[in-house]
CSV table of C-alpha atoms and ligand atoms in Angstrom, one decimal:
chain,number,residue,atom,x,y,z
U,1,MET,CA,1.5,-17.3,13.8
U,2,SER,CA,3.8,-15.6,11.4
U,3,LEU,CA,3.3,-15.3,7.5
U,4,LEU,CA,5.6,-15.7,4.7
U,5,ILE,CA,4.7,-14.7,1.1
U,6,LYS,CA,7.0,-16.1,-1.2
U,7,ASN,CA,8.0,-15.7,-5.0
U,8,GLY,CA,5.6,-12.7,-5.5
U,9,GLU,CA,6.4,-9.5,-7.6
U,10,ILE,CA,6.2,-6.8,-5.1
U,11,ILE,CA,4.9,-3.5,-6.6
U,12,THR,CA,4.6,-0.1,-4.7
U,13,GLY,CA,4.0,3.5,-5.7
U,14,ASP,CA,7.6,3.7,-7.0
U,15,THR,CA,9.4,0.1,-6.8
U,16,ARG,CA,9.0,-3.0,-8.5
U,17,TYR,CA,10.9,-6.3,-7.6
U,18,ARG,CA,10.7,-10.0,-6.9
U,19,ALA,CA,11.0,-11.0,-3.4
U,20,ASP,CA,9.6,-12.8,-0.4
U,21,ILE,CA,8.0,-10.8,2.6
U,22,TYR,CA,8.0,-12.1,6.2
U,23,CYS,CA,5.5,-10.8,8.7
U,24,GLU,CA,5.5,-11.1,12.3
U,25,ASP,CA,3.8,-9.2,15.3
U,26,GLU,CA,1.5,-7.6,12.7
U,27,THR,CA,4.3,-5.8,10.7
U,28,ILE,CA,6.6,-6.6,7.7
U,29,SER,CA,10.0,-7.6,9.5
U,30,ARG,CA,12.0,-9.0,6.6
U,31,ILE,CA,12.2,-8.7,2.7
U,32,GLY,CA,14.6,-10.6,0.7
U,33,THR,CA,15.0,-13.5,-1.7
U,34,ASN,CA,14.7,-17.2,-0.5
U,35,LEU,CA,13.9,-16.3,2.9
U,36,GLU,CA,14.0,-19.4,5.1
U,37,VAL,CA,10.7,-20.4,6.7
U,38,PRO,CA,10.9,-20.2,10.5
U,39,PRO,CA,8.8,-22.9,12.5
U,40,ASP,CA,5.0,-22.1,13.0
U,41,THR,CA,4.9,-19.9,9.7
U,42,GLU,CA,2.0,-19.9,7.3
U,43,VAL,CA,3.8,-19.8,3.7
U,44,ILE,CA,1.7,-18.2,0.9
U,45,ASP,CA,3.0,-18.9,-2.6
U,46,ALA,CA,2.5,-15.8,-4.7
U,47,SER,CA,4.2,-17.0,-8.0
U,48,GLY,CA,2.9,-15.3,-10.9
U,49,LYS,CA,1.1,-12.8,-8.9
U,50,TYR,CA,1.5,-9.2,-7.7
U,51,VAL,CA,2.0,-8.2,-4.1
U,52,PHE,CA,0.5,-4.8,-3.7
U,53,PRO,CA,0.3,-2.7,-0.3
U,54,GLY,CA,-3.2,-2.9,1.3
U,55,PHE,CA,-5.3,-0.4,-0.6
U,56,ILE,CA,-6.8,2.6,1.2
U,57,ASP,CA,-10.1,4.1,0.5
U,58,PRO,CA,-10.0,7.7,1.9
U,59,HIS,CA,-13.9,8.3,1.3
U,60,VAL,CA,-16.4,6.0,2.6
U,61,HIS,CA,-19.8,6.3,4.4
U,62,ILE,CA,-20.7,3.1,6.2
U,63,TYR,CA,-23.0,4.5,8.9
U,64,LEU,CA,-25.0,7.3,7.4
U,65,PRO,CA,-28.3,8.9,8.3
U,66,PHE,CA,-29.1,10.9,5.3
U,67,MET,CA,-32.2,12.2,3.2
U,68,GLY,CA,-34.6,10.3,5.7
U,69,THR,CA,-33.0,6.9,5.9
U,70,PHE,CA,-29.9,5.1,6.8
U,71,SER,CA,-27.4,3.5,4.7
U,72,LYS,CA,-27.4,-0.3,4.4
U,73,ASP,CA,-23.8,-1.4,5.2
U,74,THR,CA,-22.7,-1.9,8.8
U,75,HIS,CA,-19.0,-1.9,9.5
U,76,GLU,CA,-19.4,-5.9,9.6
U,77,THR,CA,-20.7,-5.9,6.0
U,78,GLY,CA,-18.7,-2.9,4.8
U,79,SER,CA,-15.3,-4.0,6.0
U,80,ARG,CA,-15.9,-7.6,4.7
U,81,ALA,CA,-16.8,-6.2,1.1
U,82,ALA,CA,-13.8,-3.8,1.2
U,83,LEU,CA,-11.3,-6.7,2.2
U,84,VAL,CA,-12.6,-8.9,-0.4
U,85,GLY,CA,-11.9,-6.2,-2.8
U,86,GLY,CA,-8.5,-5.5,-1.5
U,87,THR,CA,-9.2,-2.4,0.6
U,88,THR,CA,-7.6,-3.0,4.1
U,89,THR,CA,-8.1,0.5,5.4
U,90,TYR,CA,-10.7,2.9,4.9
U,91,ILE,CA,-11.5,6.4,6.3
U,92,GLU,CA,-15.3,7.0,7.0
U,93,MET,CA,-16.9,10.5,7.1
U,94,VAL,CA,-18.2,11.3,10.6
U,95,ALA,CA,-21.4,13.1,9.4
U,96,PRO,CA,-23.5,14.5,12.2
U,97,SER,CA,-26.4,16.8,11.2
U,98,ARG,CA,-26.5,20.4,12.1
U,99,GLY,CA,-28.2,19.7,15.3
U,100,GLU,CA,-25.7,17.3,16.8
U,101,ASP,CA,-22.5,18.2,18.7
U,102,PRO,CA,-19.2,17.2,17.2
U,103,LEU,CA,-18.1,15.1,20.2
U,104,GLU,CA,-21.6,13.4,20.2
U,105,GLY,CA,-21.2,12.6,16.6
U,106,TYR,CA,-17.6,11.3,16.9
U,107,GLU,CA,-18.5,8.9,19.8
U,108,LEU,CA,-21.6,7.6,17.9
U,109,TRP,CA,-19.5,6.9,14.6
U,110,LYS,CA,-16.6,5.5,16.7
U,111,SER,CA,-19.2,3.1,18.5
U,112,LYS,CA,-20.5,1.8,15.0
U,113,ALA,CA,-17.0,0.7,14.1
U,114,GLU,CA,-15.5,-0.6,17.3
U,115,GLY,CA,-15.6,-4.4,17.7
U,116,THR,CA,-17.2,-4.6,14.2
U,117,SER,CA,-15.0,-3.7,11.4
U,118,ALA,CA,-12.6,-6.4,10.1
U,119,CYS,CA,-10.2,-3.9,8.4
U,120,ASP,CA,-8.3,-0.9,9.9
U,121,TYR,CA,-10.2,2.5,9.7
U,122,SER,CA,-10.2,6.0,10.6
U,123,PHE,CA,-12.3,9.1,10.3
U,124,HIS,CA,-12.8,12.4,8.8
U,125,MET,CA,-14.6,14.6,11.2
U,126,GLY,CA,-17.6,16.3,9.6
U,127,VAL,CA,-18.2,19.8,10.6
U,128,SER,CA,-21.7,20.5,10.0
U,129,ARG,CA,-22.1,23.7,12.4
U,130,PHE,CA,-19.7,26.1,13.9
U,131,ASP,CA,-21.0,27.8,17.2
U,132,ARG,CA,-19.3,28.8,20.3
U,133,ASN,CA,-19.1,25.1,21.5
U,134,THR,CA,-17.6,23.7,18.4
U,135,GLU,CA,-13.9,24.8,18.6
U,136,ALA,CA,-13.1,23.2,22.0
U,137,GLN,CA,-14.9,20.0,20.9
U,138,LEU,CA,-13.2,19.8,17.6
U,139,LYS,CA,-9.6,20.3,19.4
U,140,GLU,CA,-10.6,17.6,21.8
U,141,ILE,CA,-11.2,15.2,18.6
U,142,ILE,CA,-8.0,16.5,17.1
U,143,ALA,CA,-6.1,15.7,20.4
U,144,GLN,CA,-7.5,12.1,20.1
U,145,GLY,CA,-5.8,11.7,16.8
U,146,ILE,CA,-8.5,12.6,14.1
U,147,THR,CA,-6.6,15.1,12.0
U,148,SER,CA,-8.8,15.7,9.1
U,149,PHE,CA,-12.2,17.5,8.8
U,150,LYS,CA,-15.0,17.2,6.4
U,151,VAL,CA,-17.2,20.0,5.2
U,152,PHE,CA,-20.1,20.2,2.8
U,153,LEU,CA,-20.7,23.1,0.6
U,154,ALA,CA,-23.9,21.4,-0.6
U,155,TYR,CA,-26.9,19.7,1.2
U,156,LYS,CA,-28.4,23.0,2.3
U,157,GLY,CA,-30.0,22.9,5.7
U,158,PHE,CA,-28.6,19.3,6.5
U,159,PHE,CA,-25.1,18.8,6.4
U,160,GLY,CA,-24.2,22.1,4.7
U,161,ILE,CA,-22.4,24.9,6.3
U,162,ASP,CA,-22.4,28.6,5.7
U,163,ASP,CA,-19.5,30.9,4.8
U,164,GLU,CA,-19.0,32.2,8.4
U,165,GLU,CA,-18.8,28.6,9.6
U,166,LEU,CA,-16.5,27.7,6.8
U,167,PHE,CA,-14.2,30.5,7.6
U,168,HIS,CA,-13.8,29.4,11.3
U,169,THR,CA,-13.5,25.7,10.5
U,170,LEU,CA,-10.7,26.4,8.1
U,171,SER,CA,-9.0,28.9,10.4
U,172,LEU,CA,-9.0,26.5,13.1
U,173,ALA,CA,-7.7,23.8,10.7
U,174,GLN,CA,-4.9,26.0,9.7
U,175,ARG,CA,-4.0,26.6,13.4
U,176,GLU,CA,-4.0,22.9,14.4
U,177,GLY,CA,-2.5,21.4,11.2
U,178,VAL,CA,-5.6,19.7,10.0
U,179,ILE,CA,-6.5,18.9,6.4
U,180,VAL,CA,-10.1,19.7,5.4
U,181,ALA,CA,-11.9,17.6,2.8
U,182,ALA,CA,-14.7,19.3,1.0
U,183,HIS,CA,-17.8,18.2,-1.0
U,184,CYS,CA,-17.8,21.3,-3.5
U,185,GLU,CA,-21.1,22.5,-5.0
U,186,ASN,CA,-22.9,25.7,-4.6
U,187,ALA,CA,-25.8,24.5,-2.3
U,188,GLU,CA,-27.9,27.8,-3.2
U,189,LEU,CA,-27.8,27.2,-7.0
U,190,VAL,CA,-28.6,23.4,-6.5
U,191,ALA,CA,-31.7,24.3,-4.4
U,192,GLN,CA,-32.8,26.9,-6.9
U,193,LEU,CA,-32.5,24.7,-10.0
U,194,GLN,CA,-34.1,21.7,-8.2
U,195,GLN,CA,-37.1,23.9,-7.5
U,196,SER,CA,-37.3,25.1,-11.0
U,197,LEU,CA,-37.0,21.7,-12.5
U,198,LEU,CA,-39.6,20.2,-10.2
U,199,ALA,CA,-41.9,23.2,-11.2
U,200,GLN,CA,-41.5,22.1,-14.9
U,201,GLY,CA,-42.6,18.6,-14.0
U,202,LYS,CA,-39.3,17.3,-14.5
U,203,THR,CA,-39.2,14.8,-11.5
U,204,GLY,CA,-37.3,11.7,-12.8
U,205,PRO,CA,-33.7,10.7,-11.9
U,206,GLU,CA,-32.6,12.0,-15.2
U,207,PHE,CA,-33.0,15.6,-13.9
U,208,HIS,CA,-30.6,15.2,-11.0
U,209,GLU,CA,-27.6,16.0,-13.3
U,210,PRO,CA,-29.2,19.1,-14.8
U,211,SER,CA,-29.9,20.3,-11.1
U,212,ARG,CA,-26.1,20.3,-10.3
U,213,PRO,CA,-24.5,21.0,-13.7
U,214,PRO,CA,-20.7,21.3,-13.9
U,215,THR,CA,-20.7,25.1,-13.4
U,216,VAL,CA,-22.1,24.6,-10.0
U,217,GLU,CA,-19.5,22.2,-9.1
U,218,ALA,CA,-16.8,24.5,-10.4
U,219,ASP,CA,-18.1,27.4,-8.5
U,220,GLY,CA,-18.1,25.3,-5.3
U,221,VAL,CA,-14.3,24.4,-5.9
U,222,HIS,CA,-13.4,28.0,-6.7
U,223,HIS,CA,-15.2,29.2,-3.6
U,224,PHE,CA,-13.5,26.5,-1.3
U,225,ALA,CA,-10.1,27.4,-2.9
U,226,THR,CA,-10.7,31.2,-2.2
U,227,PHE,CA,-11.3,30.2,1.5
U,228,LEU,CA,-8.2,28.1,1.6
U,229,GLU,CA,-6.2,30.9,0.1
U,230,THR,CA,-7.5,33.3,2.8
U,231,THR,CA,-7.1,31.1,5.7
U,232,GLY,CA,-3.9,29.2,4.6
U,233,ALA,CA,-5.4,25.9,5.4
U,234,HIS,CA,-4.7,22.7,3.7
U,235,GLY,CA,-7.6,21.3,1.6
U,236,TYR,CA,-8.8,18.0,-0.3
U,237,ILE,CA,-11.6,18.1,-2.8
U,238,VAL,CA,-13.6,15.0,-2.6
U,239,HIS,CA,-15.4,13.4,-5.6
U,240,LEU,CA,-14.3,16.0,-8.3
U,241,SER,CA,-16.3,14.8,-11.3
U,242,CYS,CA,-15.9,16.9,-14.4
U,243,GLU,CA,-13.5,19.1,-16.5
U,244,ALA,CA,-14.8,22.4,-15.2
U,245,ALA,CA,-14.2,21.5,-11.6
U,246,LEU,CA,-10.8,20.2,-12.4
U,247,GLU,CA,-10.0,23.5,-14.1
U,248,ALA,CA,-10.9,25.5,-11.1
U,249,ALA,CA,-8.9,23.2,-8.8
U,250,LEU,CA,-5.8,23.2,-11.0
U,251,ALA,CA,-6.1,27.0,-11.2
U,252,ALA,CA,-6.0,27.3,-7.3
U,253,LYS,CA,-3.1,24.8,-7.3
U,254,SER,CA,-1.3,27.1,-9.7
U,255,ARG,CA,-1.9,29.9,-7.2
U,256,GLY,CA,-0.1,27.9,-4.6
U,257,ILE,CA,-3.1,26.6,-2.7
U,258,ASP,CA,-2.3,23.5,-1.0
U,259,LEU,CA,-5.0,21.2,-2.6
U,260,GLY,CA,-5.5,17.4,-2.8
U,261,ILE,CA,-7.8,16.1,-5.5
U,262,GLU,CA,-9.8,13.0,-5.4
U,263,ALA,CA,-11.7,11.1,-8.2
U,264,VAL,CA,-14.2,8.4,-7.3
U,265,ILE,CA,-14.8,5.2,-9.2
U,266,PRO,CA,-18.4,6.0,-10.1
U,267,HIS,CA,-17.3,9.1,-12.1
U,268,LEU,CA,-14.5,7.2,-13.7
U,269,MET,CA,-16.5,4.2,-14.9
U,270,LEU,CA,-20.1,5.7,-15.4
U,271,ASP,CA,-21.6,8.5,-17.4
U,272,LYS,CA,-25.0,10.3,-17.0
U,273,SER,CA,-26.8,8.1,-19.3
U,274,TYR,CA,-26.9,5.6,-16.6
U,275,ALA,CA,-29.1,7.9,-14.5
U,276,GLU,CA,-31.2,8.4,-17.6
U,277,ARG,CA,-32.3,4.6,-17.8
U,278,PRO,CA,-36.0,4.2,-17.8
U,279,ASN,CA,-38.5,2.8,-15.3
U,280,PHE,CA,-36.8,4.6,-12.4
U,281,GLU,CA,-33.7,2.3,-12.9
U,282,GLY,CA,-31.7,5.5,-13.3
U,283,ALA,CA,-32.2,6.2,-9.6
U,284,LYS,CA,-29.5,3.5,-8.8
U,285,TYR,CA,-27.0,6.0,-10.3
U,286,VAL,CA,-28.1,9.1,-8.5
U,287,MET,CA,-25.1,10.6,-6.4
U,288,SER,CA,-23.6,13.9,-5.9
U,289,PRO,CA,-21.9,15.5,-7.8
U,290,PRO,CA,-23.9,13.7,-10.4
U,291,LEU,CA,-22.5,11.4,-13.1
U,292,ARG,CA,-21.5,13.5,-16.0
U,293,GLU,CA,-21.5,13.7,-19.7
U,294,ARG,CA,-19.1,10.9,-21.1
U,295,LYS,CA,-16.4,13.4,-22.2
U,296,ASN,CA,-15.4,14.3,-18.6
U,297,GLN,CA,-14.4,10.7,-17.8
U,298,GLY,CA,-11.5,10.8,-20.4
U,299,VAL,CA,-10.4,14.1,-18.7
U,300,LEU,CA,-10.5,12.6,-15.3
U,301,TRP,CA,-8.6,9.4,-16.4
U,302,LYS,CA,-5.9,11.7,-18.0
U,303,ALA,CA,-5.5,13.8,-15.1
U,304,LEU,CA,-5.3,10.6,-12.9
U,305,GLN,CA,-2.7,9.3,-15.2
U,306,HIS,CA,-0.5,12.4,-14.8
U,307,GLY,CA,-0.9,12.6,-11.0
U,308,LEU,CA,-2.9,15.7,-11.3
U,309,ILE,CA,-5.7,13.8,-9.5
U,310,ASP,CA,-4.2,12.4,-6.4
U,311,THR,CA,-6.4,9.6,-5.3
U,312,VAL,CA,-9.1,7.3,-6.3
U,313,ALA,CA,-11.8,6.6,-3.6
U,314,THR,CA,-15.3,5.4,-3.8
U,315,ASP,CA,-17.6,7.7,-1.8
U,316,HIS,CA,-19.4,4.3,-0.9
U,317,ALA,CA,-22.9,5.4,0.1
U,318,PRO,CA,-25.0,2.1,0.1
U,319,PHE,CA,-28.7,2.9,-0.3
U,320,ASP,CA,-30.6,0.0,-2.0
U,321,PHE,CA,-33.2,0.3,-4.6
U,322,THR,CA,-36.1,0.1,-2.1
U,323,GLN,CA,-34.7,3.1,-0.6
U,324,LYS,CA,-34.2,4.8,-3.9
U,325,GLU,CA,-37.9,4.4,-4.4
U,326,MET,CA,-38.4,7.3,-1.7
U,327,GLY,CA,-37.6,9.6,-4.7
U,328,ARG,CA,-40.0,8.3,-7.2
U,329,GLY,CA,-42.0,11.4,-8.4
U,330,ASP,CA,-39.3,13.6,-7.0
U,331,PHE,CA,-35.7,13.2,-7.7
U,332,THR,CA,-34.5,15.4,-5.0
U,333,LYS,CA,-35.7,12.7,-2.4
U,334,ILE,CA,-33.6,10.0,-3.9
U,335,PRO,CA,-31.0,9.1,-1.4
U,336,ASN,CA,-27.7,10.2,-3.0
U,337,GLY,CA,-24.9,7.4,-3.4
U,338,ILE,CA,-23.4,4.6,-5.5
U,339,PRO,CA,-22.0,1.6,-3.6
U,340,ALA,CA,-18.4,0.7,-4.7
U,341,ILE,CA,-16.2,-0.3,-1.9
U,342,GLU,CA,-16.0,-3.8,-3.0
U,343,ASP,CA,-15.1,-3.0,-6.7
U,344,ARG,CA,-12.9,0.0,-6.6
U,345,VAL,CA,-9.5,-1.7,-6.9
U,346,ASN,CA,-10.5,-4.3,-9.5
U,347,LEU,CA,-12.1,-1.8,-11.7
U,348,LEU,CA,-9.1,0.7,-11.3
U,349,TYR,CA,-6.9,-2.2,-12.1
U,350,THR,CA,-8.9,-3.6,-15.1
U,351,TYR,CA,-9.7,-0.3,-16.7
U,352,GLY,CA,-6.8,1.8,-15.6
U,353,VAL,CA,-3.8,-0.5,-15.9
U,354,ASN,CA,-4.9,-3.6,-17.9
U,355,ARG,CA,-6.9,-2.1,-20.6
U,356,GLY,CA,-6.0,1.6,-19.9
U,357,PRO,CA,-3.0,4.1,-19.7
U,358,LEU,CA,-2.5,3.9,-16.0
U,359,ASP,CA,0.9,3.0,-14.9
U,360,ILE,CA,0.9,0.3,-12.4
U,361,HIS,CA,2.9,2.5,-9.9
U,362,ARG,CA,0.3,5.4,-10.5
U,363,PHE,CA,-2.5,2.8,-9.6
U,364,VAL,CA,-0.9,1.9,-6.3
U,365,ASP,CA,-0.2,5.5,-5.6
U,366,ALA,CA,-3.7,6.6,-6.3
U,367,ALA,CA,-5.3,3.8,-4.5
U,368,ALA,CA,-3.1,3.5,-1.6
U,369,THR,CA,0.1,5.5,-1.1
U,370,ARG,CA,-1.1,9.0,-1.8
U,371,ALA,CA,-4.1,8.8,0.7
U,372,ALA,CA,-1.6,7.4,3.4
U,373,LYS,CA,0.6,10.4,2.8
U,374,LEU,CA,-2.2,12.9,2.8
U,375,PHE,CA,-4.0,11.6,5.9
U,376,GLY,CA,-1.0,10.8,8.2
U,377,LEU,CA,-0.7,7.0,7.7
U,378,PHE,CA,2.4,6.9,5.8
U,379,PRO,CA,4.7,4.6,6.1
U,380,ARG,CA,2.6,2.5,8.5
U,381,LYS,CA,0.0,2.2,5.5
U,382,GLY,CA,0.3,2.6,1.7
U,383,THR,CA,3.5,0.8,1.1
U,384,ILE,CA,5.7,-2.3,1.5
U,385,GLN,CA,8.8,-1.7,3.7
U,386,LEU,CA,10.2,-2.9,6.8
U,387,GLY,CA,8.2,-1.8,9.9
U,388,SER,CA,5.0,-1.1,7.9
U,389,ASP,CA,1.8,-2.8,8.9
U,390,ALA,CA,1.7,-6.3,7.2
U,391,ASP,CA,-1.4,-5.3,5.1
U,392,LEU,CA,-0.8,-7.1,1.7
U,393,VAL,CA,-2.8,-7.9,-1.4
U,394,VAL,CA,-1.6,-10.9,-3.3
U,395,TYR,CA,-3.2,-10.0,-6.6
U,396,ASP,CA,-4.0,-12.5,-9.3
U,397,PRO,CA,-3.8,-10.7,-12.8
U,398,ASN,CA,-5.1,-13.9,-14.4
U,399,TYR,CA,-8.4,-14.0,-13.0
U,400,ARG,CA,-11.3,-13.2,-15.1
U,401,GLY,CA,-14.7,-12.3,-13.8
U,402,THR,CA,-17.7,-10.2,-13.8
U,403,LEU,CA,-19.2,-7.9,-11.3
U,404,SER,CA,-22.7,-8.9,-10.0
U,405,ALA,CA,-25.0,-8.0,-6.9
U,406,ALA,CA,-25.7,-11.7,-6.8
U,407,SER,CA,-22.1,-12.4,-5.8
U,408,GLN,CA,-21.1,-9.4,-4.0
U,409,HIS,CA,-20.4,-8.8,-0.2
U,410,MET,CA,-22.1,-5.2,0.1
U,411,ASN,CA,-25.3,-5.4,1.8
U,412,LEU,CA,-27.3,-4.1,-1.3
U,413,ASP,CA,-29.9,-5.5,-3.8
U,414,TYR,CA,-27.9,-4.0,-6.9
U,415,ASN,CA,-24.4,-3.3,-8.1
U,416,GLY,CA,-23.9,-0.2,-10.1
U,417,PHE,CA,-21.3,-1.9,-12.3
U,418,GLU,CA,-23.5,-4.9,-12.9
U,419,GLY,CA,-22.1,-7.1,-15.8
U,420,MET,CA,-18.6,-5.3,-16.0
U,421,GLU,CA,-15.8,-7.7,-16.6
U,422,ILE,CA,-12.7,-7.5,-14.3
U,423,ASP,CA,-9.3,-8.7,-15.1
U,424,GLY,CA,-7.8,-9.7,-11.9
U,425,ARG,CA,-8.8,-9.9,-8.2
U,426,PRO,CA,-7.0,-10.4,-4.8
U,427,SER,CA,-6.4,-13.9,-4.2
U,428,VAL,CA,-4.9,-13.2,-0.6
U,429,VAL,CA,-5.5,-10.2,1.6
U,430,THR,CA,-3.8,-9.6,5.0
U,431,VAL,CA,-4.6,-7.3,7.7
U,432,ARG,CA,-1.6,-6.8,9.9
U,433,GLY,CA,-0.3,-10.2,8.9
U,434,GLN,CA,-3.5,-12.1,9.4
U,435,VAL,CA,-5.2,-13.6,6.3
U,436,ALA,CA,-8.6,-12.0,5.8
U,437,VAL,CA,-9.5,-13.1,2.3
U,438,ARG,CA,-8.7,-16.2,0.2
U,439,ASP,CA,-9.8,-16.4,-3.3
U,440,GLY,CA,-12.8,-14.1,-3.1
U,441,ALA,CA,-13.9,-15.5,0.3
U,442,PHE,CA,-13.8,-13.6,3.5
U,443,VAL,CA,-12.0,-15.5,6.3
U,444,GLY,CA,-11.2,-12.7,8.5
U,445,GLU,CA,-12.3,-11.7,11.9
U,446,LYS,CA,-15.1,-9.4,12.9
U,447,GLY,CA,-13.9,-6.7,15.2
U,448,ARG,CA,-10.3,-7.0,14.4
U,449,GLY,CA,-10.0,-3.7,12.8
U,450,LYS,CA,-8.1,-1.0,14.6
U,451,LEU,CA,-9.0,2.7,15.0
U,452,LEU,CA,-6.0,4.6,13.3
U,453,LEU,CA,-5.1,7.8,15.0
U,454,ARG,CA,-3.0,10.2,13.2
U,455,GLU,CA,-0.6,13.0,13.9
U,456,PRO,CA,-1.6,16.8,12.6
U,457,LEU,CA,0.4,18.3,9.8
U,458,ASP,CA,3.7,20.1,10.5
U,459,GLY,CA,4.2,23.9,9.8
U,460,ALA,CA,5.4,22.9,6.2
U,461,GLY,CA,2.4,21.1,5.3
U,462,LEU,CA,3.9,17.6,5.6
U,463,ARG,CA,3.2,14.9,8.2
W,1,URP,O1,-24.1,11.1,-3.4
W,1,URP,C1,-23.3,11.1,-2.6
W,1,URP,N1,-22.0,11.4,-2.8
W,1,URP,N2,-23.5,10.6,-1.3
W,1,URP,C2,-22.9,10.5,-0.2
W,1,URP,C3,-22.7,12.0,0.5
W,1,URP,C4,-21.6,12.7,-0.1
W,1,URP,O2,-22.1,13.7,-0.8
W,1,URP,O3,-20.5,12.4,0.0
W,2,ZN,ZN1,-20.1,14.5,-1.1
W,3,ZN,ZN1,-19.2,11.2,0.5
C-alpha cells in the first residue's frame, strides 16, 4: 500500500515549506501541493504538524556485554522505543572485548539485530585489539559495507586499545576511507584516580565524576587528534561532555584535522548533581564521560546552536537499577550508561527549539542530516527529497506530556529524565513508507528493519 501525507509543513536541515508527500515502494516518489490520492493509498492528515525526516541516532548500544553484565534492551525493545521517539535509524557500536576477533564480533552483533529490529540500523565496527589477523578481518568488514570504526581510549584492559593499536587502526582507516569514532579519555589517569579515591574511602556514585575530570577527557581528545593528524584519518569524537574537551577538539579542527563532534542528550540535559543524589540514586546517572558541572551544559548548547557540535546522539546504554547495584560500595563497578533512545528527539525539540535557542533546521541537521552525511547514509536517509527512503516523522508541536519510566518503551525500570516535560511528540512515524507509530503507540513490525551498508569516504573526505 502507498502512503500520502497531506498538508504538513515539511522541515529539513535547510528548507521549510508546505506540501504533500507521496510514498511508494519504500521511497518518496512525489512532493507537491494538492497531490491526488491514487487508489489503495493510506492518507495521513498532517495539518498543524511538522513533517521531519526520520531521525538518526549515530551512537547507541543495544547488545552490550559490559562491566560484568549485559544491557537490558534487545533490538526488539530498543527499536520500538527508538521509533516511538521519532528515531528511524540507529548506528550501534559493535563492541567486542579484547579477546574476540573482529569478524566474530561483527557476526554476533549482526545476528542480534537481524529479524528483530523494527527500524533500520547500521554499525560502527569496534576495534578493541590490533594484531596480525586484525587488518584482513577489518578489510572484509569494510568490503561488506561497514565503513566506520569505533575505538575506546578508556576502559583500560577491556575495550581500550593502546597507542600502537590506535596508530595501526587509524592508518588502516586512512587507507580505506573509513571514519573513526572515538571515546576520548586518558585511560591511565582514570585508573589512577579511581584507585586513589577508593583508597580514601570515596566509594559512592558521586565520585565517578572526580575520577574522570574534564582535563582527563580533554587530554583524550588532544591525544586522538594528534594521532589523526599523524595518520591523516578522519575522526569523530563521541559524547563530548565539557568545555575543556570542546576547546581541545576545536583547536584540532583549526589545525585542519577532519573531526566531527557529537554531544549526547544526557550531557545536554543533566548535570553532575544528579549523580550526587542520595541513597545510591546517583548510580542511575553514572556514564562516561560523566555528567559535568552545570556550566558545561550552556557551552555545549551554544556550540550546538552554532554548528560547532555536529550531531546529537544518545549513547543509549541501558542498564537498570538492579544492575547499577553491582557498584554499591565501589563506584568503579557501576555499569556505565544512561538510557535515552526514546527521549532524545522530544527533549532536543522541547529544550532546544521550543524553549531554547536552537534553530529548527539546526535541530533537524543535528538529529538527522549531519549523521547521515558523516556516515554515508545521505541522501537515502536524513532528508526529505525524491528518491529518499520514506522515513518520516509527522510531529505534533501541540502535544504536552511528561517523561516517565511508567510509560516508556525502553526495557528499563527507570528513566533518567523522569518528570521532565515535553512540548511535542511524533504522532506518526514511518519506516520506508510503512507506519510504525501512531500517537505514541508502536504499530510497526518486528524484524522489518534493514541493515544499512555504506560506501567508504572518497579521497577528499566526502562520501
Ligand atoms: O557510559 C557510557 N558511555 N556507556 C556506554 C559505553 C560507552 O562508553 O560508550
Ligand atoms: Zn563511550
Ligand atoms: Zn557509547
